Amino acid sequence: MKKIVSVMLAVTLIAALCGCTSVKSADESESEESSDSISDYYSGMEKAQQINVSAVGSGEIIKIVSGKKDIEDFITALEIDEWKLGELPENAQKNGEFSFSQEKTLKAGDKETDGNLYDIMKIYSYEDQPYVRLEIAKMGMTFKVPDAAAKYLNGLLKQA
């Protein structure tokens, strides 16, 4: 099952990368949705059953976000529709890790899961920089995020 999830996430990431290379014609309006918006390619965040928040390097979980409403609020605060592919500044330093987990998907004939949660993706935040790194199935992309989303993530790290 882990292989299937990894393959599906890799295909989604590849689709995102391919979609991001499209070229707008000169007569297209800037108000249209940009092709490098992550929301068009990945909605798996909503499937997470738990999000572990920890400071990079510490390994200690600062906060656990769980429950459908809390996870939806977390995702809403990220303003994913506004994420744009970007290049991380050289001086950027990771300060937070947000690990999205869920139970394995039941296969035909299975009656219940093993009850364990497995990482499906991670988001890394950066100190004083409005960027995140999204990693899925050992592949990653860097996004410039709205200032409010960056402040939200950094605020969760300071709640310890």
PDB file of C-alpha atoms in Angstrom:
ATOM      1  CA  MET A   1       0.000   0.000   0.000  1.00  0.00           C
ATOM      2  CA  LYS A   2       2.865   2.324   0.834  1.00  0.00           C
ATOM      3  CA  LYS A   3       4.223   1.794  -2.678  1.00  0.00           C
ATOM      4  CA  ILE A   4       0.845   2.654  -4.207  1.00  0.00           C
ATOM      5  CA  VAL A   5       0.594   5.858  -2.174  1.00  0.00           C
ATOM      6  CA  SER A   6       4.176   6.758  -3.086  1.00  0.00           C
ATOM      7  CA  VAL A   7       3.529   6.148  -6.782  1.00  0.00           C
ATOM      8  CA  MET A   8       0.305   8.173  -6.693  1.00  0.00           C
ATOM      9  CA  LEU A   9       2.037  11.053  -4.923  1.00  0.00           C
ATOM     10  CA  ALA A  10       4.966  10.913  -7.354  1.00  0.00           C
ATOM     11  CA  VAL A  11       2.592  11.031 -10.332  1.00  0.00           C
ATOM     12  CA  THR A  12       0.794  13.995  -8.783  1.00  0.00           C
ATOM     13  CA  LEU A  13       4.077  15.803  -8.220  1.00  0.00           C
ATOM     14  CA  ILE A  14       5.194  15.104 -11.796  1.00  0.00           C
ATOM     15  CA  ALA A  15       1.855  16.397 -13.078  1.00  0.00           C
ATOM     16  CA  ALA A  16       2.377  19.523 -11.011  1.00  0.00           C
ATOM     17  CA  LEU A  17       5.844  20.023 -12.428  1.00  0.00           C
ATOM     18  CA  CYS A  18       4.657  19.480 -16.004  1.00  0.00           C
ATOM     19  CA  GLY A  19       1.690  21.783 -15.547  1.00  0.00           C
ATOM     20  CA  CYS A  20       3.960  24.464 -14.174  1.00  0.00           C
ATOM     21  CA  THR A  21       5.924  24.648 -17.399  1.00  0.00           C
ATOM     22  CA  SER A  22       2.998  25.792 -19.492  1.00  0.00           C
ATOM     23  CA  VAL A  23       3.419  29.153 -21.194  1.00  0.00           C
ATOM     24  CA  LYS A  24       0.733  31.858 -21.099  1.00  0.00           C
ATOM     25  CA  SER A  25      -0.044  33.586 -24.319  1.00  0.00           C
ATOM     26  CA  ALA A  26       0.267  37.362 -24.407  1.00  0.00           C
ATOM     27  CA  ASP A  27      -3.489  37.869 -24.558  1.00  0.00           C
ATOM     28  CA  GLU A  28      -4.260  35.823 -21.438  1.00  0.00           C
ATOM     29  CA  SER A  29      -5.399  37.875 -18.486  1.00  0.00           C
ATOM     30  CA  GLU A  30      -3.217  38.073 -15.382  1.00  0.00           C
ATOM     31  CA  SER A  31      -6.342  37.656 -13.290  1.00  0.00           C
ATOM     32  CA  GLU A  32      -6.731  34.057 -14.424  1.00  0.00           C
ATOM     33  CA  GLU A  33      -5.581  31.277 -12.138  1.00  0.00           C
ATOM     34  CA  SER A  34      -1.863  30.717 -12.509  1.00  0.00           C
ATOM     35  CA  SER A  35      -0.779  27.300 -13.759  1.00  0.00           C
ATOM     36  CA  ASP A  36       1.743  26.995 -10.931  1.00  0.00           C
ATOM     37  CA  SER A  37      -0.891  26.877  -8.203  1.00  0.00           C
ATOM     38  CA  ILE A  38      -0.482  23.751  -6.073  1.00  0.00           C
ATOM     39  CA  SER A  39      -4.204  23.488  -5.364  1.00  0.00           C
ATOM     40  CA  ASP A  40      -4.807  22.313  -8.924  1.00  0.00           C
ATOM     41  CA  TYR A  41      -2.559  19.312  -8.438  1.00  0.00           C
ATOM     42  CA  TYR A  42      -2.690  18.089  -4.882  1.00  0.00           C
ATOM     43  CA  SER A  43      -5.583  17.784  -2.490  1.00  0.00           C
ATOM     44  CA  GLY A  44      -4.066  15.011  -0.374  1.00  0.00           C
ATOM     45  CA  MET A  45      -3.523  17.353   2.546  1.00  0.00           C
ATOM     46  CA  GLU A  46      -7.223  17.064   3.289  1.00  0.00           C
ATOM     47  CA  LYS A  47      -6.848  13.300   3.683  1.00  0.00           C
ATOM     48  CA  ALA A  48      -4.409  13.680   6.567  1.00  0.00           C
ATOM     49  CA  GLN A  49      -5.629  12.425   9.911  1.00  0.00           C
ATOM     50  CA  GLN A  50      -2.901  14.144  11.896  1.00  0.00           C
ATOM     51  CA  ILE A  51      -0.294  16.861  11.406  1.00  0.00           C
ATOM     52  CA  ASN A  52       2.760  16.801  13.677  1.00  0.00           C
ATOM     53  CA  VAL A  53       4.439  20.163  14.179  1.00  0.00           C
ATOM     54  CA  SER A  54       8.079  20.185  15.239  1.00  0.00           C
ATOM     55  CA  ALA A  55      11.094  22.458  15.161  1.00  0.00           C
ATOM     56  CA  VAL A  56      13.714  21.308  12.673  1.00  0.00           C
ATOM     57  CA  GLY A  57      16.537  19.463  14.354  1.00  0.00           C
ATOM     58  CA  SER A  58      14.812  18.928  17.696  1.00  0.00           C
ATOM     59  CA  GLY A  59      12.760  15.868  16.777  1.00  0.00           C
ATOM     60  CA  GLU A  60      10.324  16.931  19.496  1.00  0.00           C
ATOM     61  CA  ILE A  61       6.688  17.348  18.507  1.00  0.00           C
ATOM     62  CA  ILE A  62       5.506  20.788  19.601  1.00  0.00           C
ATOM     63  CA  LYS A  63       1.895  20.450  18.577  1.00  0.00           C
ATOM     64  CA  ILE A  64      -0.397  17.832  17.083  1.00  0.00           C
ATOM     65  CA  VAL A  65      -3.176  18.985  14.793  1.00  0.00           C
ATOM     66  CA  SER A  66      -5.895  16.356  14.550  1.00  0.00           C
ATOM     67  CA  GLY A  67      -9.584  16.210  13.995  1.00  0.00           C
ATOM     68  CA  LYS A  68     -11.256  17.066  10.709  1.00  0.00           C
ATOM     69  CA  LYS A  69     -12.117  20.673  11.657  1.00  0.00           C
ATOM     70  CA  ASP A  70      -8.638  21.491  13.008  1.00  0.00           C
ATOM     71  CA  ILE A  71      -6.962  20.015   9.922  1.00  0.00           C
ATOM     72  CA  GLU A  72      -9.315  21.965   7.639  1.00  0.00           C
ATOM     73  CA  ASP A  73      -8.510  25.166   9.572  1.00  0.00           C
ATOM     74  CA  PHE A  74      -4.774  24.443   9.239  1.00  0.00           C
ATOM     75  CA  ILE A  75      -5.061  23.926   5.476  1.00  0.00           C
ATOM     76  CA  THR A  76      -7.218  27.048   5.077  1.00  0.00           C
ATOM     77  CA  ALA A  77      -4.626  29.130   6.957  1.00  0.00           C
ATOM     78  CA  LEU A  78      -1.955  28.007   4.469  1.00  0.00           C
ATOM     79  CA  GLU A  79      -3.754  29.853   1.630  1.00  0.00           C
ATOM     80  CA  ILE A  80      -2.664  27.154  -0.803  1.00  0.00           C
ATOM     81  CA  ASP A  81      -4.378  28.836  -3.765  1.00  0.00           C
ATOM     82  CA  GLU A  82      -1.801  31.621  -3.457  1.00  0.00           C
ATOM     83  CA  TRP A  83       1.312  29.427  -3.446  1.00  0.00           C
ATOM     84  CA  LYS A  84       3.672  30.027  -6.355  1.00  0.00           C
ATOM     85  CA  LEU A  85       6.684  27.992  -7.375  1.00  0.00           C
ATOM     86  CA  GLY A  86       9.743  29.828  -6.179  1.00  0.00           C
ATOM     87  CA  GLU A  87      13.431  29.610  -5.555  1.00  0.00           C
ATOM     88  CA  LEU A  88      14.516  29.613  -1.956  1.00  0.00           C
ATOM     89  CA  PRO A  89      16.822  32.497  -0.968  1.00  0.00           C
ATOM     90  CA  GLU A  90      20.371  31.377  -0.162  1.00  0.00           C
ATOM     91  CA  ASN A  91      20.176  32.611   3.432  1.00  0.00           C
ATOM     92  CA  ALA A  92      16.970  30.692   4.231  1.00  0.00           C
ATOM     93  CA  GLN A  93      17.128  28.338   7.198  1.00  0.00           C
ATOM     94  CA  LYS A  94      14.555  25.651   7.931  1.00  0.00           C
ATOM     95  CA  ASN A  95      12.840  26.182  11.229  1.00  0.00           C
ATOM     96  CA  GLY A  96       9.724  24.020  11.141  1.00  0.00           C
ATOM     97  CA  GLU A  97       8.549  20.634   9.976  1.00  0.00           C
ATOM     98  CA  PHE A  98       4.876  19.818   9.448  1.00  0.00           C
ATOM     99  CA  SER A  99       4.371  16.097   8.899  1.00  0.00           C
ATOM    100  CA  PHE A 100       1.025  14.969   7.450  1.00  0.00           C
ATOM    101  CA  SER A 101       0.009  11.411   8.428  1.00  0.00           C
ATOM    102  CA  GLN A 102      -2.822   9.022   7.747  1.00  0.00           C
ATOM    103  CA  GLU A 103      -3.674   5.358   8.191  1.00  0.00           C
ATOM    104  CA  LYS A 104      -3.007   2.946   5.359  1.00  0.00           C
ATOM    105  CA  THR A 105      -5.835   2.643   2.878  1.00  0.00           C
ATOM    106  CA  LEU A 106      -7.784  -0.576   3.207  1.00  0.00           C
ATOM    107  CA  LYS A 107      -7.227  -3.073   0.416  1.00  0.00           C
ATOM    108  CA  ALA A 108      -9.853  -5.417  -0.947  1.00  0.00           C
ATOM    109  CA  GLY A 109     -10.560  -8.030   1.703  1.00  0.00           C
ATOM    110  CA  ASP A 110      -9.162  -5.950   4.584  1.00  0.00           C
ATOM    111  CA  LYS A 111     -11.587  -5.247   7.391  1.00  0.00           C
ATOM    112  CA  GLU A 112      -9.557  -2.756   9.384  1.00  0.00           C
ATOM    113  CA  THR A 113      -6.270  -0.892   9.338  1.00  0.00           C
ATOM    114  CA  ASP A 114      -3.415  -1.587  11.709  1.00  0.00           C
ATOM    115  CA  GLY A 115      -4.189   1.658  13.548  1.00  0.00           C
ATOM    116  CA  ASN A 116      -0.809   3.205  12.812  1.00  0.00           C
ATOM    117  CA  LEU A 117      -0.357   6.549  11.084  1.00  0.00           C
ATOM    118  CA  TYR A 118       2.117   6.870   8.223  1.00  0.00           C
ATOM    119  CA  ASP A 119       3.715  10.023   6.844  1.00  0.00           C
ATOM    120  CA  ILE A 120       2.311  10.982   3.452  1.00  0.00           C
ATOM    121  CA  MET A 121       4.010  14.338   3.025  1.00  0.00           C
ATOM    122  CA  LYS A 122       5.997  17.024   4.817  1.00  0.00           C
ATOM    123  CA  ILE A 123       6.105  20.780   4.639  1.00  0.00           C
ATOM    124  CA  TYR A 124       9.145  22.677   5.870  1.00  0.00           C
ATOM    125  CA  SER A 125       8.948  26.348   6.830  1.00  0.00           C
ATOM    126  CA  TYR A 126      11.806  28.833   6.896  1.00  0.00           C
ATOM    127  CA  GLU A 127      12.740  31.418   9.490  1.00  0.00           C
ATOM    128  CA  ASP A 128      11.822  34.958   8.409  1.00  0.00           C
ATOM    129  CA  GLN A 129      11.140  33.820   4.818  1.00  0.00           C
ATOM    130  CA  PRO A 130       7.729  33.374   3.136  1.00  0.00           C
ATOM    131  CA  TYR A 131       8.699  30.034   1.579  1.00  0.00           C
ATOM    132  CA  VAL A 132       7.859  26.401   2.187  1.00  0.00           C
ATOM    133  CA  ARG A 133       9.273  23.167   0.848  1.00  0.00           C
ATOM    134  CA  LEU A 134       6.717  20.472   0.070  1.00  0.00           C
ATOM    135  CA  GLU A 135       8.080  16.925   0.020  1.00  0.00           C
ATOM    136  CA  ILE A 136       6.078  13.988  -1.259  1.00  0.00           C
ATOM    137  CA  ALA A 137       7.532  10.540  -1.934  1.00  0.00           C
ATOM    138  CA  LYS A 138      11.146  11.780  -1.664  1.00  0.00           C
ATOM    139  CA  MET A 139      10.469  14.497  -4.244  1.00  0.00           C
ATOM    140  CA  GLY A 140      10.111  18.138  -3.356  1.00  0.00           C
ATOM    141  CA  MET A 141       9.150  21.557  -4.597  1.00  0.00           C
ATOM    142  CA  THR A 142       9.681  25.005  -3.123  1.00  0.00           C
ATOM    143  CA  PHE A 143       6.879  27.546  -3.016  1.00  0.00           C
ATOM    144  CA  LYS A 144       6.652  31.215  -2.178  1.00  0.00           C
ATOM    145  CA  VAL A 145       3.673  31.546   0.141  1.00  0.00           C
ATOM    146  CA  PRO A 146       1.641  34.531   1.362  1.00  0.00           C
ATOM    147  CA  ASP A 147       3.132  36.329   4.357  1.00  0.00           C
ATOM    148  CA  ALA A 148       0.080  35.423   6.452  1.00  0.00           C
ATOM    149  CA  ALA A 149       0.634  31.701   5.793  1.00  0.00           C
ATOM    150  CA  ALA A 150       4.332  31.966   6.718  1.00  0.00           C
ATOM    151  CA  LYS A 151       3.429  33.809   9.928  1.00  0.00           C
ATOM    152  CA  TYR A 152       0.818  31.170  10.759  1.00  0.00           C
ATOM    153  CA  LEU A 153       3.335  28.331  10.414  1.00  0.00           C
ATOM    154  CA  ASN A 154       5.983  30.183  12.426  1.00  0.00           C
ATOM    155  CA  GLY A 155       3.356  31.013  15.067  1.00  0.00           C
ATOM    156  CA  LEU A 156       2.635  27.304  15.545  1.00  0.00           C
ATOM    157  CA  LEU A 157       6.322  26.735  16.215  1.00  0.00           C
ATOM    158  CA  LYS A 158       6.338  29.360  18.979  1.00  0.00           C
ATOM    159  CA  GLN A 159       3.405  27.811  20.856  1.00  0.00           C
ATOM    160  CA  ALA A 160       5.691  25.473  22.757  1.00  0.00           C
TER     161      ALA A 160
END
